[in-house]
């Protein structure tokens, strides 16, 4: 067998990147704009496939699971909009509660209900979150570790993914990352910070490369006092 034959037989890794449809009166969602920009691209030697998730709390986990079954990825990075945040927020923990501040895109507003009935109180991300933050900052992308993914659709996605990994797909790695408004969105929200789409896309590429390369996260300060 030649070296070329071995190279041909080496399976190409696949990364599923998800973004969310616009919600709360917005016409675009930065998470989806970034994800779809990378659809079909080769990043760090892996093929990226993008899928859009709905802002519908009762359906979003099912749509995500279906995407995972179709794509069969080695890695899943779910992105979501966090208007008002000033940097890329790599989420550390998902909690088993939905407490919707606003209705979702089907007009539903569940309050104080579990994401998964009988599931654990919380799950940690299986992404190398601190290494991702380090590499994003090195690459010129503002970033931090976040200790709350909220209690809306984004946390539902994160918890649903983590529960699926823990109970059905233990070899899969995945997590959730919140991103700020795009500049054109921030223009409609005076005082709100933003990141350009080009910088956000570059940040997602860094997330993918780091997540594929780092299997054991670094030990580096990233906590919060309050």
mmCIF file of N, CA, C and O in Angstrom, residues 61 65 68-69 123 160-172:
data_model
loop_
_atom_site.group_PDB
_atom_site.id
_atom_site.type_symbol
_atom_site.label_atom_id
_atom_site.label_comp_id
_atom_site.label_asym_id
_atom_site.label_seq_id
_atom_site.Cartn_x
_atom_site.Cartn_y
_atom_site.Cartn_z
ATOM 1 N N UNK A 61 -34.456 21.095 19.820
ATOM 2 C CA UNK A 61 -33.578 19.966 20.133
ATOM 3 C C UNK A 61 -33.804 18.833 19.137
ATOM 4 O O UNK A 61 -32.844 18.189 18.681
ATOM 5 N N UNK A 65 -30.942 17.212 16.779
ATOM 6 C CA UNK A 65 -30.664 15.767 16.769
ATOM 7 C C UNK A 65 -30.756 15.199 15.356
ATOM 8 O O UNK A 65 -29.933 14.365 14.947
ATOM 9 N N UNK A 68 -27.641 16.076 13.478
ATOM 10 C CA UNK A 68 -26.519 15.236 13.884
ATOM 11 C C UNK A 68 -26.624 13.856 13.248
ATOM 12 O O UNK A 68 -25.629 13.288 12.766
ATOM 13 N N UNK A 69 -27.811 13.287 13.224
ATOM 14 C CA UNK A 69 -28.007 11.973 12.614
ATOM 15 C C UNK A 69 -27.690 12.005 11.117
ATOM 16 O O UNK A 69 -27.126 11.052 10.563
ATOM 17 N N UNK A 123 -24.984 20.286 32.628
ATOM 18 C CA UNK A 123 -23.895 19.620 31.917
ATOM 19 C C UNK A 123 -22.822 20.651 31.603
ATOM 20 O O UNK A 123 -23.131 21.821 31.322
ATOM 21 N N UNK A 160 -29.738 20.321 25.317
ATOM 22 C CA UNK A 160 -30.174 19.201 24.488
ATOM 23 C C UNK A 160 -29.011 18.492 23.832
ATOM 24 O O UNK A 160 -28.960 17.251 23.758
ATOM 25 N N UNK A 161 -28.043 19.261 23.339
ATOM 26 C CA UNK A 161 -26.838 18.674 22.745
ATOM 27 C C UNK A 161 -26.050 17.896 23.790
ATOM 28 O O UNK A 161 -25.642 16.750 23.554
ATOM 29 N N UNK A 162 -25.829 18.516 24.937
ATOM 30 C CA UNK A 162 -25.039 17.869 25.982
ATOM 31 C C UNK A 162 -25.701 16.590 26.484
ATOM 32 O O UNK A 162 -25.026 15.586 26.749
ATOM 33 N N UNK A 163 -27.023 16.611 26.605
ATOM 34 C CA UNK A 163 -27.743 15.412 27.057
ATOM 35 C C UNK A 163 -27.638 14.299 26.012
ATOM 36 O O UNK A 163 -27.455 13.121 26.368
ATOM 37 N N UNK A 164 -27.740 14.668 24.750
ATOM 38 C CA UNK A 164 -27.600 13.684 23.672
ATOM 39 C C UNK A 164 -26.212 13.055 23.697
ATOM 40 O O UNK A 164 -26.063 11.828 23.572
ATOM 41 N N UNK A 165 -25.180 13.884 23.869
ATOM 42 C CA UNK A 165 -23.818 13.361 23.937
ATOM 43 C C UNK A 165 -23.658 12.433 25.135
ATOM 44 O O UNK A 165 -23.110 11.328 25.019
ATOM 45 N N UNK A 166 -24.153 12.851 26.287
ATOM 46 C CA UNK A 166 -23.966 12.075 27.516
ATOM 47 C C UNK A 166 -24.707 10.744 27.491
ATOM 48 O O UNK A 166 -24.223 9.752 28.041
ATOM 49 N N UNK A 167 -25.864 10.713 26.852
ATOM 50 C CA UNK A 167 -26.705 9.516 26.926
ATOM 51 C C UNK A 167 -26.668 8.638 25.677
ATOM 52 O O UNK A 167 -26.987 7.451 25.756
ATOM 53 N N UNK A 168 -26.275 9.223 24.541
ATOM 54 C CA UNK A 168 -26.350 8.444 23.302
ATOM 55 C C UNK A 168 -25.095 8.470 22.443
ATOM 56 O O UNK A 168 -24.893 7.573 21.633
ATOM 57 N N UNK A 169 -24.270 9.491 22.558
ATOM 58 C CA UNK A 169 -23.127 9.613 21.655
ATOM 59 C C UNK A 169 -21.886 10.087 22.413
ATOM 60 O O UNK A 169 -21.402 11.190 22.209
ATOM 61 N N UNK A 170 -21.349 9.257 23.326
ATOM 62 C CA UNK A 170 -20.263 9.697 24.206
ATOM 63 C C UNK A 170 -18.965 10.055 23.487
ATOM 64 O O UNK A 170 -18.118 10.742 24.076
ATOM 65 N N UNK A 171 -18.786 9.615 22.251
ATOM 66 C CA UNK A 171 -17.555 9.952 21.531
ATOM 67 C C UNK A 171 -17.656 11.301 20.818
ATOM 68 O O UNK A 171 -16.654 11.832 20.342
ATOM 69 N N UNK A 172 -18.851 11.845 20.751
ATOM 70 C CA UNK A 172 -19.054 13.140 20.110
ATOM 71 C C UNK A 172 -18.643 14.257 21.067
ATOM 72 O O UNK A 172 -18.862 14.162 22.271
#
